[in-house]
Amino acid sequence: MKFRCEREQLVEALGTAGRAVSSRGGSLPVLAGLRLELAGNQLTVTGSDLDLTISAQIEVAGDADGVAVIPSKLVADVVRAMEPGAVQVTVAEGDAEIAAGRSDFTLRTIPAEEFPQIAGAEGDAVTLDAEQFADALKQVVPAASSDDSRPILTGVLLAAEPAGLRLVATDSYRLAVRDLPGTTVLDEGQQVLVPSRALSELARLLSAGGAVTLRLGEREASFDVDGVVLTTRLIEGDFPNYRGLIPESHPNSLTINRSELLDAVRRVRLLAQESTPVRLSMSPDGLELIAMTQDVGQAHEALDAAYDGDELTVAFNPDYLLNGIDVSAGDEIRLETVDALKPAVLRTVGDDDFLYLLMPVRVS
Amino acid sequence: MLGRFFSILGSGAVGFSFVTILDRLPLVHRTKREDRDDRDADRPGDGADDCPGAEPCGAVALALQIHEAVPDQPPAQSADEDREECQDPRENWWRGRGHAGRRSRVGSHAQSVRAQRGPADIVSACRHTGEVVDGTTDRTARRSILHVDMDAFYASVELLRRPELRGRPVIVGGSGLRGVVAAASYEARAYGIRSAMPSVRARRLCPHAVFLPGDHAHYGEVSSRVMNIFRSFTHLVEPLSLDEAFLDVSGARRLQGDAVTIANRIRGRVADEEGLPCSVGVATTKFLAKLASQRAKPRPAMTGPVPGVGVMVIRPGTELDFLHPLPVDALWGVGPATHERLTRLGVDTVGDLAALPLDAAIAALGEASGRHLHALANAVDDRAVVPDQQAKSVSHEETFASDIHDPEHLEREAVRQADAVSRRLRKNDKQGRTISLKVRFPDFRTITRSITLDQPTDSGRVIAHEAKRLLASVDTSPGVRLLGVGVAGLGVEGARQLQFGDIDDGETVWDDAERAVDEIRDRFGSGSIGPATLAVGGELRVKRQGDQQWGPDDGPGTDTTQT
């Protein structure tokens, strides 16, 4: 294998594919490497941890086709350290030679045949607007759990609803639901559970805009963004029935300016230490935020808000609350509550496409 | 619908419910020490050599751990009740200085006590006279610290219930092959029996001794009454374990008389109200007060216990005269390793260390340890008496009568301990985020595994689930000698992040269930209800605090409660 290309291009391809490589070192040593495959002028760089696989394709000046697996971090560091300009890569007899200007590095390669073949997802390709999809991911993915002991909750549910595609995630403390009306990805009633880690990586790729092509298969899902293909194993199992969690009616409703609330919670949170909550005291006069940590101090802040309902104080984990306010769209948001122990709903006023359900903190 | 949700969110839940009997703050125990024990345990032939089959140095079956800021501080006292009281010279033969590992640590502690019987002239002994002491010249500048230590506490409490045993050698502790002595009456000590000694050895030394199983719950009750007596003198009471406490009476002197008067009144009241003997050390620092109280203790003798002075005072201004002749390992924090390093420097006595330039001490012992020990050697110990030390972790552990190989049996034991830990957490209104599992193998190799949750918990269901997961990650094929489950990272219960799984038509199901179980147990006993997993053969085997604290008795089901 032999090719020449611009350093910047190669750095980007190695970096993108390298994000799928597990830093913790899996069971297969070959997975610490990136697989480079040259066919004509097409170079495909692939990294994988078996659950997540990312392939980046770039145009290079190809000289001799071939396949090689090179240690991921090392090759990325070496290429990044080169002088700007053209880089030449030559692989022969188990050595990869990387040369640029007067620099010349030789890296031992890993036998390429050990690299697992990752099948792409089958299924029909559906193309979505990258920006809109990225937006939806940003709202939903943070609500997924990072606790591997509850694998189901580490996934984001993609479900076909009559009105379009729905994304749902929960870590059992909060739940985020986002609808993409008019988007048809799956057959009606069909749903898949995609690991949130894969979707966080996807969100990074989507930041450039353009379009994303989805393929949702039985076991894998693939996302194709501008020459980069991200393939992920799907999580098997049944997602909790989140619909039953959303209260049907809310006696209390607070409407408030989103950025004012965001800033105020950020301030008050400074005094909500040692996992103490932030209290929201709601009355027709408005909203008062209270945080107090024993032996540390307390913070109060009053905010103008329209409140319809009984006077009520509810406490929330400030981080969960902030995240909900942060990812909600629009200028005005509405917090709907039942009582101090039941889930509260956060929505954007005049927009039913996003809902953030949040369990309170019980204060004794 | 929601049921489905539950099963997922609460995955791994066994049929659960819950427990404890806690009572009050248990025993002070230091983690650092434990770590070292673990290392020692890895060395072949060490630790277990003089106590084959016995749990070394006090199988502290459960301990509310209080992590002290001071590095490598010796036990204020752990389960092995007032071990350093044993002053029978015959103990020396097995307690040589040269021992490595745990034994010698205990040994060095005891040596310190022996060495305290130094020049009597600088120590004022006062028995109900209040004749001496307490810096009259500068009483405002100096603190008056009392260290009150119950004499052979568990044994003394048992004698109150069984007066017919008075005058006989009585041993409280585990009577099984792996049991240890928790406390020995002074009559038993005359035979060389001491706390933390393997029960097997104790039996050999004194075959006619009466062995009594420990009743931790009862000792806890008595202890809390005793502590309340202390608190009637000053609110600055820092319990170190069930049977000893520091009292700062500096502020009480004006109203209640000088420190010695207070010390004598305390002894009088504890004797009158509880019928129990105690010894009191009076000094200007905690460290010296503790040394003094040991000197005030009765001494065992074949002809019967020789009464101690009861109250021992180290006068302000005489601290160094008292301290400097002592061997250097009398200092808290001088274990075998440090002792060896100091010996190489030619430091034998506390005075030698005090005379060492601070830099040299730091060079030899490290920054923190060097500074600390150098300060102690100069009688500088400004640690205050801190009432209500907050527990940092809650744990239960158990040494099995025989090693367990069956994974399912081990899981059951993990559930049993999780159940007990969670009950104790709830009783103390605590929740913790870090769940840990401790496993000791037959070769004494000990490992701990832990996991930190994103939310603090006091739920036995959650703790058991995590403990079982940790257990699954450990290769238990060699068999398991001891298993422990603990929760650390404690915070005050009160603010609890609710989960979706908690709601069922507005009820927080598991919380309420576990609390209901607590109430049932309060009324009908801890064996009345428990995790379904623990119901074996028509019996419910739950763990109560203090069960098998000093090692297992032989035979199965010693802590079984009939359902």
Coordinates of N, CA and C in Angstrom, one line a residue, chain A residues 147-150 152-153 170 172-175 238-242 244-245 275-277 294 317 320 340-343 357-364, chain B residues 1-2 4-5 8-11 433 451 453-456 465-466 469 492-503 505-508 511-512 515:
Chain A
D147 N -24.8 4.5 33.2 CA -24.5 3.4 34.1 C -24.7 2.1 33.4
D148 N -23.5 1.4 33.1 CA -23.5 0.2 32.3 C -24.3 -1.0 33.0
S149 N -24.6 -0.8 34.3 CA -25.4 -1.9 34.9 C -26.8 -1.9 34.4
R150 N -27.2 -0.8 33.8 CA -28.6 -0.8 33.3 C -28.5 -0.5 31.8
I152 N -30.1 -1.1 29.1 CA -31.3 -0.6 28.3 C -31.3 0.9 28.4
L153 N -31.0 1.5 29.6 CA -31.1 2.9 29.8 C -29.9 3.7 29.2
T170 N -33.9 8.0 28.8 CA -34.1 8.3 30.3 C -33.0 7.6 31.1
S172 N -33.8 7.2 34.3 CA -34.7 6.9 35.4 C -34.9 8.1 36.4
Y173 N -34.1 9.1 36.2 CA -34.3 10.4 37.0 C -35.0 11.4 36.2
R174 N -34.7 11.4 34.8 CA -35.4 12.3 33.9 C -35.6 11.6 32.6
L175 N -36.4 12.2 31.8 CA -36.8 11.6 30.5 C -36.9 12.7 29.5
D238 N -36.3 -4.4 25.8 CA -37.4 -3.5 25.7 C -37.2 -2.2 26.5
F239 N -37.4 -1.1 25.9 CA -37.3 0.1 26.5 C -38.4 0.3 27.5
P240 N -38.2 0.9 28.7 CA -39.3 1.1 29.6 C -40.5 1.8 28.9
N241 N -41.7 1.5 29.4 CA -42.8 2.2 28.9 C -42.9 3.6 29.5
Y242 N -42.3 4.5 28.7 CA -42.2 5.9 29.2 C -43.5 6.6 29.2
G244 N -46.4 5.9 30.2 CA -47.1 5.8 31.5 C -46.6 6.7 32.5
L245 N -45.4 7.2 32.3 CA -44.7 8.1 33.3 C -45.2 9.6 33.2
S275 N -24.7 17.3 47.0 CA -26.0 16.8 46.4 C -27.2 17.3 47.1
T276 N -27.2 18.5 47.6 CA -28.5 19.1 48.0 C -29.2 19.7 46.8
P277 N -30.5 19.7 46.9 CA -31.3 20.2 45.7 C -31.5 21.7 45.6
Q294 N -25.9 22.8 54.4 CA -25.6 22.9 55.8 C -24.1 23.3 56.1
N317 N -32.7 18.2 41.5 CA -31.2 18.1 41.3 C -30.9 19.2 40.3
Y320 N -29.8 18.2 36.7 CA -30.9 17.7 35.9 C -31.8 18.9 35.4
A340 N -45.0 17.7 45.0 CA -43.6 17.7 45.3 C -42.9 16.4 45.0
L341 N -43.7 15.3 44.8 CA -43.1 14.0 44.7 C -43.3 13.4 43.3
K342 N -44.1 14.1 42.5 CA -44.5 13.5 41.1 C -43.6 14.2 40.1
P343 N -43.4 13.5 39.0 CA -42.6 14.1 37.9 C -43.1 15.4 37.4
L357 N -39.1 15.4 31.2 CA -39.8 15.0 32.4 C -38.7 14.8 33.5
L358 N -39.0 15.3 34.7 CA -38.0 15.3 35.7 C -38.5 14.9 37.0
M359 N -37.9 13.9 37.7 CA -38.3 13.5 39.0 C -37.8 14.5 40.0
P360 N -38.6 14.9 41.0 CA -38.1 15.8 42.0 C -37.2 15.1 43.0
V361 N -36.5 15.9 43.9 CA -35.8 15.3 45.0 C -36.7 15.4 46.2
R362 N -36.8 14.3 46.9 CA -37.7 14.4 48.1 C -36.9 15.0 49.2
V363 N -37.4 16.0 49.8 CA -36.7 16.7 50.9 C -37.5 16.4 52.2
S364 N -36.8 15.9 53.2 CA -37.5 15.5 54.4 C -37.7 16.8 55.3
Chain B
M1 N -48.0 -2.3 33.0 CA -47.2 -1.4 32.2 C -46.0 -0.8 33.0
L2 N -46.4 -0.3 34.1 CA -45.4 0.3 35.0 C -44.6 -0.8 35.6
R4 N -43.6 -3.4 34.3 CA -42.5 -3.7 33.3 C -41.3 -2.7 33.6
F5 N -41.7 -1.5 33.8 CA -40.7 -0.4 34.0 C -39.9 -0.8 35.2
I8 N -37.2 -3.4 35.0 CA -36.0 -3.0 34.3 C -35.2 -2.0 35.2
L9 N -35.9 -1.0 35.7 CA -35.1 0.0 36.5 C -34.5 -0.7 37.7
G10 N -35.3 -1.6 38.3 CA -34.8 -2.2 39.5 C -34.2 -3.5 39.3
S11 N -33.5 -3.7 38.2 CA -33.1 -5.0 37.8 C -32.3 -5.6 38.9
R433 N -23.0 6.6 48.6 CA -22.9 6.4 47.2 C -22.0 5.2 46.8
I451 N -17.9 0.2 44.0 CA -18.5 0.9 42.9 C -19.3 2.1 43.4
L453 N -22.2 4.9 42.9 CA -23.5 5.1 42.2 C -23.6 6.6 41.9
D454 N -24.5 6.9 41.0 CA -24.7 8.3 40.7 C -25.7 8.9 41.8
Q455 N -26.4 8.1 42.5 CA -27.2 8.6 43.6 C -26.9 7.9 44.9
P456 N -26.9 8.6 46.0 CA -26.8 7.9 47.3 C -28.0 7.0 47.6
H465 N -27.9 -5.6 45.2 CA -27.7 -5.7 43.7 C -26.3 -5.4 43.4
E466 N -25.8 -4.3 43.9 CA -24.4 -3.9 43.6 C -23.4 -4.9 44.2
R469 N -23.1 -7.8 42.1 CA -22.4 -7.6 40.9 C -20.9 -7.6 41.1
V492 N -26.2 12.9 54.7 CA -27.5 12.9 55.5 C -28.6 12.5 54.6
E493 N -29.4 11.5 55.1 CA -30.6 11.2 54.3 C -31.5 12.3 54.5
G494 N -32.3 12.5 53.5 CA -33.2 13.7 53.6 C -33.6 14.2 52.3
A495 N -32.5 14.4 51.5 CA -32.7 14.8 50.1 C -32.5 13.6 49.3
R496 N -33.5 13.1 48.7 CA -33.4 11.9 47.9 C -33.9 12.1 46.5
Q497 N -33.0 11.9 45.5 CA -33.5 12.0 44.2 C -34.4 10.9 43.9
L498 N -35.7 11.2 43.5 CA -36.6 10.1 43.2 C -36.4 9.6 41.8
Q499 N -36.8 8.4 41.6 CA -36.7 7.8 40.3 C -38.0 7.5 39.7
F500 N -38.1 7.3 38.4 CA -39.4 6.9 37.9 C -39.9 5.6 38.5
G501 N -38.9 4.7 38.8 CA -39.3 3.5 39.3 C -40.0 3.6 40.7
D502 N -39.8 4.7 41.3 CA -40.4 4.9 42.7 C -41.9 5.2 42.6
I503 N -42.3 5.6 41.5 CA -43.7 6.0 41.5 C -44.7 4.9 41.1
D505 N -48.7 5.2 41.2 CA -49.8 6.0 41.7 C -49.4 6.8 42.9
G506 N -48.3 7.4 42.8 CA -47.9 8.4 43.8 C -47.2 7.8 45.0
E507 N -47.0 6.5 45.0 CA -46.3 6.0 46.2 C -44.9 5.7 45.9
T508 N -44.0 5.9 46.8 CA -42.7 5.6 46.6 C -42.5 4.2 47.2
D511 N -39.2 2.5 49.0 CA -38.8 3.2 50.2 C -39.8 2.8 51.3
D512 N -41.1 2.9 50.9 CA -42.1 2.7 51.9 C -42.0 1.2 52.4
R515 N -39.1 0.8 54.8 CA -39.4 1.4 56.1 C -40.4 0.6 56.8

